[in-house]
Short mmCIF file of C-alpha atoms in Angstrom, two decimals:
data_model
loop_
_atom_site.label_atom_id
_atom_site.label_comp_id
_atom_site.label_asym_id
_atom_site.label_seq_id
_atom_site.Cartn_x
_atom_site.Cartn_y
_atom_site.Cartn_z
CA UNK A 1 53.51 27.43 66.63
CA UNK A 2 56.65 25.43 66.06
CA UNK A 3 57.40 22.78 68.67
CA UNK A 4 60.79 22.27 70.27
CA UNK A 5 62.61 19.37 68.65
CA UNK A 6 63.73 16.41 70.70
CA UNK A 7 67.37 15.88 71.47
CA UNK A 8 69.01 13.17 69.34
CA UNK A 9 69.24 9.81 71.06
CA UNK A 10 72.69 8.75 72.16
CA UNK A 11 74.28 5.56 73.45
CA UNK A 12 77.00 5.98 76.07
CA UNK A 13 80.08 3.77 76.25
CA UNK A 14 83.47 4.02 77.93
CA UNK A 15 85.71 2.68 75.17
CA UNK A 16 86.79 6.00 73.61
CA UNK A 17 90.48 6.65 72.96
CA UNK A 18 92.58 9.68 72.15
CA UNK A 19 89.97 12.11 73.50
CA UNK A 20 91.03 14.63 76.14
CA UNK A 21 89.12 17.24 78.13
CA UNK A 22 90.35 20.54 79.51
CA UNK A 23 92.75 20.61 76.57
CA UNK A 24 92.94 24.40 76.54
CA UNK A 25 94.54 24.36 79.99
CA UNK A 26 97.71 23.21 78.25
CA UNK A 27 97.95 26.85 77.10
CA UNK A 28 98.43 27.91 80.74
CA UNK A 29 101.03 25.25 81.41
CA UNK A 30 103.04 26.24 78.35
CA UNK A 31 102.74 29.93 79.24
CA UNK A 32 104.17 29.17 82.69
CA UNK A 33 107.16 27.65 80.91
CA UNK A 34 107.44 30.49 78.37
CA UNK A 35 107.52 33.19 81.06
CA UNK A 36 110.05 31.26 83.14
CA UNK A 37 107.63 30.72 86.02
CA UNK A 38 108.18 26.96 86.04
CA UNK A 39 111.96 27.32 86.04
CA UNK A 40 111.89 30.03 88.70
CA UNK A 41 109.68 27.87 90.92
CA UNK A 42 112.08 24.95 90.46
CA UNK A 43 115.04 27.10 91.51
CA UNK A 44 113.14 28.51 94.49
CA UNK A 45 112.12 25.09 95.81
CA UNK A 46 115.23 23.09 94.89
CA UNK A 47 116.15 22.54 98.57
CA UNK A 48 112.84 20.74 99.08
CA UNK A 49 113.57 18.06 96.47
CA UNK A 50 114.94 15.01 98.33
CA UNK A 51 118.28 14.10 96.78
CA UNK A 52 117.11 15.23 93.38
CA UNK A 53 114.63 12.38 93.07
CA UNK A 54 110.88 12.26 92.61
CA UNK A 55 108.72 15.03 91.24
CA UNK A 56 110.31 18.47 90.85
CA UNK A 57 108.75 20.72 93.55
CA UNK A 58 108.72 23.61 91.09
CA UNK A 59 106.76 21.54 88.59
CA UNK A 60 104.27 20.56 91.30
CA UNK A 61 103.61 24.17 92.27
CA UNK A 62 103.26 25.14 88.60
CA UNK A 63 100.73 22.35 88.07
CA UNK A 64 98.81 23.53 91.14
CA UNK A 65 98.74 27.09 89.78
CA UNK A 66 97.50 25.82 86.39
CA UNK A 67 94.83 23.74 88.11
CA UNK A 68 93.64 26.76 90.10
CA UNK A 69 93.60 28.97 87.00
CA UNK A 70 91.49 26.29 85.31
CA UNK A 71 88.92 26.48 88.11
CA UNK A 72 90.11 23.76 90.50
CA UNK A 73 89.07 24.19 94.12
CA UNK A 74 90.96 21.46 95.99
CA UNK A 75 94.34 19.75 95.81
CA UNK A 76 92.55 16.57 94.74
CA UNK A 77 91.49 18.40 91.56
CA UNK A 78 95.01 17.75 90.26
CA UNK A 79 93.50 14.46 89.11
CA UNK A 80 91.92 16.33 86.17
CA UNK A 81 95.41 17.00 84.84
CA UNK A 82 97.02 13.79 86.11
CA UNK A 83 94.52 11.54 84.34
CA UNK A 84 95.43 13.11 80.98
CA UNK A 85 99.17 12.50 80.97
CA UNK A 86 99.22 12.54 77.16
CA UNK A 87 98.62 16.31 77.27
CA UNK A 88 99.99 17.42 80.63
CA UNK A 89 102.76 14.89 81.25
CA UNK A 90 103.42 13.29 84.64
CA UNK A 91 101.54 15.02 87.46
CA UNK A 92 102.27 14.46 91.15
CA UNK A 93 99.81 12.54 93.28
CA UNK A 94 97.57 14.32 95.75
CA UNK A 95 99.58 13.13 98.81
CA UNK A 96 102.82 14.30 97.18
CA UNK A 97 101.33 17.76 96.59
CA UNK A 98 100.10 17.88 100.19
CA UNK A 99 103.57 17.03 101.51
CA UNK A 100 105.18 19.73 99.39
CA UNK A 101 102.78 22.44 100.60
CA UNK A 102 103.44 21.35 104.18
CA UNK A 103 107.21 21.65 103.65
CA UNK A 104 107.07 25.24 102.36
CA UNK A 105 108.11 27.53 105.21
CA UNK A 106 108.17 31.34 105.28
CA UNK A 107 111.56 31.46 103.56
CA UNK A 108 110.40 29.20 100.73
CA UNK A 109 107.15 31.17 100.49
CA UNK A 110 109.13 34.38 99.99
CA UNK A 111 111.16 32.59 97.32
CA UNK A 112 107.94 31.64 95.51
CA UNK A 113 106.88 35.30 95.49
CA UNK A 114 110.30 36.30 94.12
CA UNK A 115 109.99 33.66 91.42
CA UNK A 116 106.62 35.09 90.41
CA UNK A 117 108.20 38.56 90.17
CA UNK A 118 110.88 37.18 87.84
CA UNK A 119 108.23 35.63 85.60
CA UNK A 120 106.26 38.90 85.61
CA UNK A 121 109.30 40.78 84.35
CA UNK A 122 109.63 38.31 81.48
CA UNK A 123 105.91 38.55 80.66
CA UNK A 124 106.08 42.34 80.56
CA UNK A 125 109.18 42.22 78.36
CA UNK A 126 107.36 39.82 76.03
CA UNK A 127 104.45 42.28 75.86
CA UNK A 128 106.86 45.10 75.01
CA UNK A 129 108.56 42.91 72.39
CA UNK A 130 105.23 42.54 70.59
CA UNK A 131 104.80 46.33 70.61
CA UNK A 132 101.74 46.37 72.85
CA UNK A 133 103.29 46.77 76.27
CA UNK A 134 101.29 46.93 79.48
CA UNK A 135 97.76 48.28 78.92
CA UNK A 136 96.97 51.65 80.46
CA UNK A 137 94.23 52.10 83.03
CA UNK A 138 91.59 54.72 82.23
CA UNK A 139 89.13 57.09 83.88
CA UNK A 140 86.65 59.58 82.43
CA UNK A 141 87.55 58.46 78.93
CA UNK A 142 91.24 59.32 79.49
CA UNK A 143 94.21 57.02 79.93
CA UNK A 144 95.95 57.21 83.28
CA UNK A 145 99.72 57.57 83.27
CA UNK A 146 101.81 54.78 84.73
CA UNK A 147 100.45 52.01 86.93
CA UNK A 148 97.42 51.86 89.22
CA UNK A 149 97.43 49.60 92.28
CA UNK A 150 94.20 48.77 94.11
CA UNK A 151 94.30 47.47 97.69
CA UNK A 152 91.29 45.92 99.37
CA UNK A 153 90.41 43.27 101.94
CA UNK A 154 87.78 40.56 101.69
CA UNK A 155 86.17 37.96 103.92
CA UNK A 156 86.61 34.24 103.25
CA UNK A 157 84.18 32.01 105.11
CA UNK A 158 85.43 28.80 106.70
CA UNK A 159 83.01 26.03 107.56
CA UNK A 160 85.45 24.05 109.71
CA UNK A 161 88.11 24.78 112.31
CA UNK A 162 91.24 26.16 110.67
CA UNK A 163 94.29 27.69 112.32
CA UNK A 164 93.88 31.47 112.85
CA UNK A 165 90.35 31.48 111.44
CA UNK A 166 88.29 33.81 113.63
CA UNK A 167 84.90 35.56 113.84
CA UNK A 168 84.53 38.39 111.32
CA UNK A 169 82.97 41.81 111.75
CA UNK A 170 80.00 40.67 109.65
CA UNK A 171 79.15 37.84 112.01
CA UNK A 172 80.81 35.08 109.98
CA UNK A 173 83.88 32.97 110.65
CA UNK A 174 87.04 32.60 108.59
CA UNK A 175 89.87 34.70 107.16
CA UNK A 176 90.24 38.36 106.22
CA UNK A 177 93.04 38.55 103.58
CA UNK A 178 94.32 41.87 102.28
CA UNK A 179 95.09 41.92 98.54
CA UNK A 180 96.62 44.18 95.91
CA UNK A 181 95.72 44.05 92.21
CA UNK A 182 97.16 45.91 89.24
CA UNK A 183 94.26 47.78 87.62
CA UNK A 184 96.08 47.93 84.26
CA UNK A 185 96.02 44.16 83.67
CA UNK A 186 94.15 42.51 86.53
CA UNK A 187 97.33 40.83 87.81
CA UNK A 188 97.39 39.90 91.50
CA UNK A 189 100.52 41.52 92.87
CA UNK A 190 100.36 40.60 96.54
CA UNK A 191 98.19 39.13 99.25
CA UNK A 192 98.42 38.63 103.00
CA UNK A 193 96.39 35.94 104.72
CA UNK A 194 95.01 37.26 108.01
CA UNK A 195 92.64 36.02 110.73
CA UNK A 196 88.98 36.88 110.35
CA UNK A 197 89.16 39.40 113.17
CA UNK A 198 92.07 41.33 111.63
CA UNK A 199 91.41 45.07 111.49
CA UNK A 200 90.27 46.44 108.15
CA UNK A 201 92.25 49.66 108.60
CA UNK A 202 95.48 48.21 110.01
CA UNK A 203 98.22 50.47 108.63
CA UNK A 204 101.01 47.93 109.16
CA UNK A 205 99.23 45.32 107.01
CA UNK A 206 98.60 47.87 104.27
CA UNK A 207 102.27 48.85 104.32
CA UNK A 208 103.39 45.21 104.15
CA UNK A 209 101.11 44.33 101.24
CA UNK A 210 102.01 47.51 99.34
CA UNK A 211 105.74 46.83 99.74
CA UNK A 212 105.22 43.24 98.55
CA UNK A 213 103.25 44.52 95.57
CA UNK A 214 105.93 47.04 94.62
CA UNK A 215 108.54 44.27 94.81
CA UNK A 216 106.53 42.43 92.15
CA UNK A 217 106.84 45.31 89.68
CA UNK A 218 109.92 45.12 87.40
CA UNK A 219 112.61 47.71 88.14
CA UNK A 220 112.11 49.45 84.81
CA UNK A 221 108.51 50.23 85.78
CA UNK A 222 108.90 50.64 89.52
CA UNK A 223 111.32 53.54 89.14
CA UNK A 224 110.55 56.53 86.96
CA UNK A 225 106.89 55.61 86.46
CA UNK A 226 103.90 57.20 88.19
CA UNK A 227 102.27 54.66 90.52
CA UNK A 228 98.82 55.47 91.91
CA UNK A 229 97.71 53.54 95.01
CA UNK A 230 93.93 53.43 95.52
CA UNK A 231 92.17 52.17 98.63
CA UNK A 232 88.82 52.50 100.32
CA UNK A 233 88.43 54.18 103.70
CA UNK A 234 90.40 51.38 105.40
CA UNK A 235 93.55 52.70 103.73
CA UNK A 236 93.27 56.29 104.96
CA UNK A 237 95.45 55.76 108.05
CA UNK A 238 97.99 58.55 108.41
CA UNK A 239 100.87 56.09 108.82
CA UNK A 240 100.00 54.32 105.55
CA UNK A 241 99.60 57.51 103.50
CA UNK A 242 102.83 58.86 104.98
CA UNK A 243 104.55 55.64 103.93
CA UNK A 244 103.29 56.13 100.36
CA UNK A 245 104.71 59.65 100.34
CA UNK A 246 108.04 58.49 101.84
CA UNK A 247 108.49 56.01 99.00
CA UNK A 248 109.42 58.97 96.83
CA UNK A 249 112.67 59.16 98.80
CA UNK A 250 113.49 55.78 97.23
CA UNK A 251 112.82 57.18 93.74
CA UNK A 252 109.40 55.51 93.51
CA UNK A 253 106.87 58.04 92.21
CA UNK A 254 103.85 57.06 94.29
CA UNK A 255 100.56 58.93 94.76
CA UNK A 256 97.49 57.99 96.76
CA UNK A 257 93.72 58.14 96.44
CA UNK A 258 92.08 56.82 99.61
CA UNK A 259 88.55 56.85 100.93
CA UNK A 260 87.87 58.93 104.03
CA UNK A 261 85.30 58.72 106.81
CA UNK A 262 82.54 61.34 106.96
CA UNK A 263 83.30 62.81 110.36
CA UNK A 264 81.56 65.72 112.04
CA UNK A 265 84.06 68.30 110.63
CA UNK A 266 83.44 66.85 107.16
CA UNK A 267 79.67 67.08 107.62
CA UNK A 268 79.95 70.73 108.70
CA UNK A 269 82.12 71.51 105.67
CA UNK A 270 79.70 69.81 103.26
CA UNK A 271 76.79 71.83 104.63
CA UNK A 272 78.82 75.05 104.35
CA UNK A 273 79.65 74.66 100.64
CA UNK A 274 77.48 76.96 98.45
CA UNK A 275 75.54 75.24 95.68
CA UNK A 276 77.45 77.20 93.04
CA UNK A 277 80.68 75.39 94.04
CA UNK A 278 79.24 71.96 93.34
CA UNK A 279 80.17 70.76 89.84
CA UNK A 280 78.66 67.92 87.77
CA UNK A 281 80.34 64.54 88.32
CA UNK A 282 81.60 62.40 85.45
CA UNK A 283 81.10 58.79 84.43
CA UNK A 284 83.92 56.46 83.42
CA UNK A 285 83.39 57.27 79.74
CA UNK A 286 83.76 61.00 80.39
CA UNK A 287 80.08 61.88 80.08
CA UNK A 288 78.16 63.69 82.80
CA UNK A 289 76.86 61.50 85.64
CA UNK A 290 73.18 62.22 86.16
CA UNK A 291 72.23 63.40 89.64
CA UNK A 292 75.81 63.55 90.97
CA UNK A 293 77.99 66.53 91.90
CA UNK A 294 81.54 67.02 93.17
CA UNK A 295 83.29 69.67 95.21
CA UNK A 296 86.57 70.10 97.07
CA UNK A 297 86.79 70.60 100.82
CA UNK A 298 90.52 71.27 101.03
CA UNK A 299 91.13 74.03 103.56
CA UNK A 300 87.73 73.53 105.15
CA UNK A 301 88.64 70.33 107.03
CA UNK A 302 91.71 69.94 109.20
CA UNK A 303 94.14 67.33 107.88
CA UNK A 304 96.86 67.57 110.50
CA UNK A 305 99.26 64.65 110.36
CA UNK A 306 98.57 63.84 106.72
CA UNK A 307 101.25 64.35 104.04
CA UNK A 308 101.68 67.91 102.78
CA UNK A 309 99.49 68.67 99.77
CA UNK A 310 96.72 66.25 100.75
CA UNK A 311 93.38 67.25 99.22
CA UNK A 312 89.89 66.20 100.33
CA UNK A 313 87.11 65.81 97.76
CA UNK A 314 83.46 64.80 98.14
CA UNK A 315 80.77 63.54 95.78
CA UNK A 316 77.04 63.73 96.46
CA UNK A 317 74.34 62.05 94.39
CA UNK A 318 70.82 60.80 94.47
CA UNK A 319 70.88 57.38 96.16
CA UNK A 320 69.99 54.40 94.05
CA UNK A 321 67.30 52.01 95.31
CA UNK A 322 68.65 49.83 98.09
CA UNK A 323 71.66 52.03 98.85
CA UNK A 324 72.91 51.93 102.45
CA UNK A 325 72.65 55.46 103.83
CA UNK A 326 74.07 56.98 106.97
CA UNK A 327 71.95 59.21 109.19
CA UNK A 328 73.69 62.21 107.62
CA UNK A 329 72.79 60.97 104.12
CA UNK A 330 69.19 60.43 105.18
CA UNK A 331 69.01 63.97 106.58
CA UNK A 332 70.48 65.48 103.42
CA UNK A 333 68.56 63.21 101.06
CA UNK A 334 71.78 62.49 99.16
CA UNK A 335 74.53 59.88 99.36
CA UNK A 336 78.02 61.26 100.07
CA UNK A 337 81.46 59.74 99.50
CA UNK A 338 84.72 61.41 100.51
CA UNK A 339 88.32 60.62 99.60
CA UNK A 340 91.84 61.99 100.05
CA UNK A 341 94.46 62.40 97.33
CA UNK A 342 97.83 64.05 96.93
CA UNK A 343 97.56 64.54 93.16
CA UNK A 344 98.11 68.29 92.60
CA UNK A 345 95.59 70.40 90.73
CA UNK A 346 98.00 71.64 88.03
CA UNK A 347 98.31 69.14 85.18
CA UNK A 348 94.76 67.81 85.07
CA UNK A 349 94.04 67.16 88.73
CA UNK A 350 90.57 68.69 88.75
CA UNK A 351 88.18 67.51 91.45
CA UNK A 352 85.83 66.06 88.82
CA UNK A 353 88.52 63.97 87.19
CA UNK A 354 90.10 62.83 90.45
CA UNK A 355 86.72 61.73 91.78
CA UNK A 356 85.92 59.51 88.79
CA UNK A 357 89.50 58.21 88.90
CA UNK A 358 89.04 57.22 92.54
CA UNK A 359 85.67 55.62 91.81
CA UNK A 360 87.48 53.24 89.46
CA UNK A 361 88.80 51.55 92.61
CA UNK A 362 85.47 49.72 92.77
CA UNK A 363 86.71 47.40 90.01
CA UNK A 364 88.88 45.68 92.59
CA UNK A 365 85.69 44.01 93.80
CA UNK A 366 85.46 42.27 90.42
CA UNK A 367 89.09 41.13 90.70
CA UNK A 368 88.42 39.74 94.17
CA UNK A 369 85.24 38.02 93.01
CA UNK A 370 87.14 36.35 90.17
CA UNK A 371 90.02 35.53 92.52
CA UNK A 372 87.66 33.61 94.75
CA UNK A 373 86.93 31.32 91.79
CA UNK A 374 90.67 31.03 91.14
CA UNK A 375 91.86 29.60 94.42
CA UNK A 376 91.46 31.82 97.45
CA UNK A 377 87.72 31.41 97.79
CA UNK A 378 88.41 28.13 99.61
CA UNK A 379 91.40 27.18 101.71
CA UNK A 380 92.21 23.46 101.81
CA UNK A 381 93.94 22.88 105.12
CA UNK A 382 93.65 23.30 108.86
CA UNK A 383 97.28 24.47 108.81
CA UNK A 384 97.74 28.23 108.38
CA UNK A 385 101.09 27.84 106.60
CA UNK A 386 99.62 25.57 103.91
CA UNK A 387 96.78 28.02 103.38
CA UNK A 388 99.29 30.87 103.01
CA UNK A 389 101.06 28.91 100.26
CA UNK A 390 97.66 28.22 98.65
CA UNK A 391 97.00 31.97 98.56
CA UNK A 392 100.36 32.59 96.88
CA UNK A 393 99.64 29.93 94.25
CA UNK A 394 96.20 31.40 93.61
CA UNK A 395 97.88 34.76 92.96
CA UNK A 396 100.10 32.98 90.42
CA UNK A 397 97.00 31.45 88.84
CA UNK A 398 95.40 34.89 88.50
CA UNK A 399 98.63 36.15 86.91
CA UNK A 400 98.66 33.28 84.39
CA UNK A 401 95.15 34.22 83.29
CA UNK A 402 96.11 37.91 83.05
CA UNK A 403 99.22 37.13 81.00
CA UNK A 404 97.12 34.91 78.74
CA UNK A 405 94.76 37.80 78.07
CA UNK A 406 97.28 40.50 77.19
CA UNK A 407 99.89 38.28 75.52
CA UNK A 408 97.81 35.75 73.59
CA UNK A 409 94.23 36.97 73.10
CA UNK A 410 92.40 39.71 71.20
CA UNK A 411 89.02 41.39 71.23
CA UNK A 412 86.39 40.24 73.67
CA UNK A 413 88.54 37.45 75.12
CA UNK A 414 91.35 39.90 75.94
CA UNK A 415 89.12 41.39 78.64
CA UNK A 416 87.17 38.26 79.57
CA UNK A 417 86.72 37.10 83.14
CA UNK A 418 88.03 33.66 84.15
CA UNK A 419 84.64 31.97 83.82
CA UNK A 420 84.32 32.98 80.17
CA UNK A 421 87.90 31.90 79.40
CA UNK A 422 87.27 28.52 80.99
CA UNK A 423 84.03 27.85 79.16
CA UNK A 424 85.28 29.01 75.78
CA UNK A 425 88.97 28.07 75.73
CA UNK A 426 90.36 26.15 78.69
CA UNK A 427 87.72 23.43 79.06
CA UNK A 428 87.53 22.56 75.38
CA UNK A 429 87.72 18.88 74.44
CA UNK A 430 90.09 17.72 71.71
CA UNK A 431 91.51 14.59 70.14
CA UNK A 432 95.13 13.64 70.68
CA UNK A 433 96.80 11.98 67.69
CA UNK A 434 100.31 11.00 66.69
CA UNK A 435 101.78 11.13 63.23
CA UNK A 436 104.89 12.29 61.46
CA UNK A 437 106.77 12.17 64.78
CA UNK A 438 104.42 14.82 66.17
CA UNK A 439 101.82 14.86 68.88
CA UNK A 440 98.79 16.79 67.65
CA UNK A 441 95.97 18.30 69.66
CA UNK A 442 92.99 18.42 67.31
CA UNK A 443 90.26 20.83 68.38
CA UNK A 444 86.78 20.16 67.05
CA UNK A 445 86.14 21.82 63.69
CA UNK A 446 82.74 22.97 64.98
CA UNK A 447 83.91 24.59 68.22
CA UNK A 448 82.97 28.31 67.97
CA UNK A 449 86.24 29.58 69.46
CA UNK A 450 88.62 27.11 67.82
CA UNK A 451 90.40 29.82 65.82
CA UNK A 452 90.98 31.99 68.90
CA UNK A 453 92.48 29.06 70.81
CA UNK A 454 94.66 27.99 67.88
CA UNK A 455 95.87 31.57 67.44
CA UNK A 456 96.72 31.75 71.14
CA UNK A 457 98.87 28.59 70.86
CA UNK A 458 100.60 30.01 67.77
CA UNK A 459 101.35 33.29 69.53
CA UNK A 460 102.66 31.40 72.52
CA UNK A 461 105.08 29.54 70.28
CA UNK A 462 106.50 32.85 68.99
CA UNK A 463 107.06 34.46 72.40
CA UNK A 464 110.75 35.10 73.11
CA UNK A 465 111.99 32.82 75.87
CA UNK A 466 114.08 34.00 78.83
CA UNK A 467 117.78 33.29 78.51
CA UNK A 468 118.96 30.17 80.31
#
């Protein structure tokens, strides 16, 4: 039996020079410049710069977004960038950043969102310029046309008194933001910070967040492109689904796929369906899903008040160990899930395909989980306005990571979650040297992902820049 070798002995000193950590985060800062996000932020917040002196407010917000994308959790974490001025340049102090966030009112916050939309348009044009374009979402082994938007709410716990923090329906205390992600790329399109006791199925909040999300989509994609909006049961309010249908009057081709409560009429309809009308369900790769079946209840359940053409579909399957079952599920011995959609049957809208397409909405939980490690898992202030700005900057941080993946990376890293990107690329150490009138960032020759990071920097240098 071979023993485990001892670690080599080391002697620690603090006299090193030219060595920098978190060197890969420079990729995010340069990408913010390349997409025009930094410039757009500067234009949006120009009124907040006192007499044109001091740090540019747009640069401060960009640095905060980069810090959040790199895994920072508090405004004080700007020190990680500030203490390495040779790579990141001058970074504002923590008090200066605090003052800026406090000065951003609702008008300036809306301007920040508009600036992010401008940068998104540039990023998507850059993707098209390289011939790749925006990736397509998929279901059942098939690509989905157009764009897919996923709306969902989440609970953020607060361990101190913060403005508008409130008890949650799960017995906690904090906030209950509603968010919208683009399933195609993982970009965070919109978010609304709400008190912890905000209703999960509030139609007005869903309408607001959806409209904000659509405003983030470039005109060339917002009009003339199919846009599917997926939600869980909280998004099945008649007013919200009617709003989605009414968007077609503004030449926005929207469709919905929303969870639906299993009411008594639904239970009666499920029990009335003959076994021969239940069809095997599909998995995301298009293969049959063991122990699961799908059928359509359209015409068997009253849907008065819902948009014309609304269909109702149900899946039943053997419950997995630990599944939470309703009394109805326990009686039937199967777990049931129901959803509504207005995708017509002609053209590939079979119940089997639509069910697996709707089930893809569950991926939004992964986006939210990653988002909580990219800013909105912790809110820094007692002031609600500052926390709302923090949420907007965390959405920008999520976007920077998404743009990095589809503009600069390949293979496994092109679909990697933030944690993997940080450990492999963003947190890499390097040596900073000068020579030949150039500043060089030298990545270790033994770092396993050195070539991927170098390639990303080279691709970034070739991206077309926005005019002006």
